[in-house]
Amino acid sequence: MSGPHAPVLLDEVIEALAPKAGDVIIDATFGAGGYTRAILATGARVIALDRDPTVQRHADAVANDYPGQFQLVRTAFSGLSDAFAETGEAKLDGTVFDIGVSSMQLDEAERGFSFMRDGPLDMRMSGEGESAADIVNGWDHGPLAHILKQYGDERQSGRIATAILRRRIAQPFARTLDLADVVEKALGGRRGAPTHPATRTFQALRIAVNDELGELTRGLEAAERTLSPGGRLAVVTFHSLEDRIVKAFLTERSGNAPGGSRHAPVAIETRKPSFTLQFKGAREAGDAELAANPRSRSAKLRAAVRTGAPPWKTSSWKSAA
């Protein structure tokens, strides 16, 4: 489990899921199979989800090592319920999400995720739909600045959007380092800063290209619909946007959110908790993991157990997030 693709908070995730022989677990972000292999080692079966076609080689290796215990379904988070239904399994005992881009994807320059490696300005996890190049070359100033601010928390979003629009008139963007250079110059060349000047811009574009926050929202709701009573949910996030969504969802679904008022009553059936929190707050990496895997420094784990209550029909958690 060592190396650049080591799964983050692995011990904590396995403790939260508590898989055992005969259980069925969905690994909603298969990647290189780190969580999946640890789950399979307990004797549980794994249904892995991933929309990235390049993970197939890792899936083939896992299927060879654990015949009859594993299968991969090519789908995003939002397809979790349908993917489980198609397997014919009767009971889902756990689901784990590991949100965001993997080091494996960052390391592959041709995927276009990294501002440190030259490659096509793509960023599509599935290889389908609108690319990052399509956004920077085609979107108007307002929408472009908006996503840089909302998804990247970029305070200079307007300045960066202006620089992008000016430059694309002369030459459309096609390469990652080209965009990174324009962003760096727009921000005054802050190369000596703790993080690269283009970090927030690339994060925002990646989230927009892959609708990551929308997929997370739909994935959590799909897990709520699909997990059996007693089934366990574990979610690992890497930045505050994701963590706020997960925290708001579990806060409400565990019955800890503010209730309705006489002006906006909450339906009685929606107030029955559909999850019970496994622990208060979020778990973070310990000193040993931080030393071995710097990627774990921003990781947070939240976990809950599915109750017997029906899925919620109405919700305010999205606006709260």
PDB file of C-alpha atoms in Angstrom, residues 16-17 23-28 47 80-82 84-85 89-97 218-235 249-250 253 273-276 278 302-312:
ATOM      1  CA  ALA A  16     -15.411   2.610   9.736  1.00  0.00           C
ATOM      2  CA  LEU A  17     -16.646   0.098   7.155  1.00  0.00           C
ATOM      3  CA  ASP A  23     -20.444  -8.517   3.061  1.00  0.00           C
ATOM      4  CA  VAL A  24     -20.996  -6.530  -0.120  1.00  0.00           C
ATOM      5  CA  ILE A  25     -19.173  -3.190  -0.260  1.00  0.00           C
ATOM      6  CA  ILE A  26     -19.209  -0.502  -2.945  1.00  0.00           C
ATOM      7  CA  ASP A  27     -15.910   1.283  -3.520  1.00  0.00           C
ATOM      8  CA  ALA A  28     -17.330   4.305  -5.330  1.00  0.00           C
ATOM      9  CA  ILE A  47     -18.464  -3.658  -6.441  1.00  0.00           C
ATOM     10  CA  LEU A  80     -24.399   4.007  -7.665  1.00  0.00           C
ATOM     11  CA  SER A  81     -27.992   2.855  -7.154  1.00  0.00           C
ATOM     12  CA  ASP A  82     -28.388   1.590 -10.712  1.00  0.00           C
ATOM     13  CA  PHE A  84     -25.917  -1.994  -7.447  1.00  0.00           C
ATOM     14  CA  ALA A  85     -29.360  -2.967  -8.751  1.00  0.00           C
ATOM     15  CA  GLU A  89     -27.191  -8.391  -4.869  1.00  0.00           C
ATOM     16  CA  ALA A  90     -29.835  -8.192  -2.148  1.00  0.00           C
ATOM     17  CA  LYS A  91     -27.976  -6.247   0.557  1.00  0.00           C
ATOM     18  CA  LEU A  92     -25.402  -3.450   0.527  1.00  0.00           C
ATOM     19  CA  ASP A  93     -23.282  -3.441   3.677  1.00  0.00           C
ATOM     20  CA  GLY A  94     -21.034  -0.459   3.044  1.00  0.00           C
ATOM     21  CA  THR A  95     -19.923   2.295   0.704  1.00  0.00           C
ATOM     22  CA  VAL A  96     -16.721   4.316   0.600  1.00  0.00           C
ATOM     23  CA  PHE A  97     -16.049   7.518  -1.359  1.00  0.00           C
ATOM     24  CA  ARG A 218     -25.954  12.765  -6.066  1.00  0.00           C
ATOM     25  CA  GLY A 219     -23.621  10.045  -4.841  1.00  0.00           C
ATOM     26  CA  LEU A 220     -24.448  10.672  -1.180  1.00  0.00           C
ATOM     27  CA  GLU A 221     -28.157  10.573  -1.948  1.00  0.00           C
ATOM     28  CA  ALA A 222     -27.683   7.357  -3.950  1.00  0.00           C
ATOM     29  CA  ALA A 223     -25.829   5.771  -1.023  1.00  0.00           C
ATOM     30  CA  GLU A 224     -28.675   6.758   1.283  1.00  0.00           C
ATOM     31  CA  ARG A 225     -31.201   5.053  -1.036  1.00  0.00           C
ATOM     32  CA  THR A 226     -29.104   1.936  -1.538  1.00  0.00           C
ATOM     33  CA  LEU A 227     -27.430   1.073   1.771  1.00  0.00           C
ATOM     34  CA  SER A 228     -29.230  -1.546   3.825  1.00  0.00           C
ATOM     35  CA  PRO A 229     -30.117  -0.863   7.471  1.00  0.00           C
ATOM     36  CA  GLY A 230     -26.869  -1.170   9.386  1.00  0.00           C
ATOM     37  CA  GLY A 231     -24.853  -0.439   6.264  1.00  0.00           C
ATOM     38  CA  ARG A 232     -21.876   1.867   6.730  1.00  0.00           C
ATOM     39  CA  LEU A 233     -20.885   4.997   4.813  1.00  0.00           C
ATOM     40  CA  ALA A 234     -17.317   6.363   4.805  1.00  0.00           C
ATOM     41  CA  VAL A 235     -16.329   9.511   2.898  1.00  0.00           C
ATOM     42  CA  PHE A 249     -25.517  15.981   4.497  1.00  0.00           C
ATOM     43  CA  LEU A 250     -24.629  13.840   7.512  1.00  0.00           C
ATOM     44  CA  ARG A 253     -29.531  13.058   7.876  1.00  0.00           C
ATOM     45  CA  PRO A 273     -32.707  10.123  10.952  1.00  0.00           C
ATOM     46  CA  SER A 274     -31.512   7.998   8.056  1.00  0.00           C
ATOM     47  CA  PHE A 275     -27.954   7.867   9.438  1.00  0.00           C
ATOM     48  CA  THR A 276     -26.270   7.670  12.832  1.00  0.00           C
ATOM     49  CA  GLN A 278     -20.013   6.882  13.909  1.00  0.00           C
ATOM     50  CA  ARG A 302     -16.574  11.272   8.049  1.00  0.00           C
ATOM     51  CA  ALA A 303     -18.569   8.115   8.630  1.00  0.00           C
ATOM     52  CA  ALA A 304     -22.084   7.035   9.545  1.00  0.00           C
ATOM     53  CA  VAL A 305     -24.336   3.971   9.819  1.00  0.00           C
ATOM     54  CA  ARG A 306     -27.587   3.674   7.883  1.00  0.00           C
ATOM     55  CA  THR A 307     -30.694   3.418  10.054  1.00  0.00           C
ATOM     56  CA  GLY A 308     -33.915   1.690   9.088  1.00  0.00           C
ATOM     57  CA  ALA A 309     -35.625   4.995   8.210  1.00  0.00           C
ATOM     58  CA  PRO A 310     -36.647   5.612   4.593  1.00  0.00           C
ATOM     59  CA  PRO A 311     -34.587   8.013   2.457  1.00  0.00           C
ATOM     60  CA  TRP A 312     -35.426  11.652   3.021  1.00  0.00           C
TER      61      TRP A 312
END
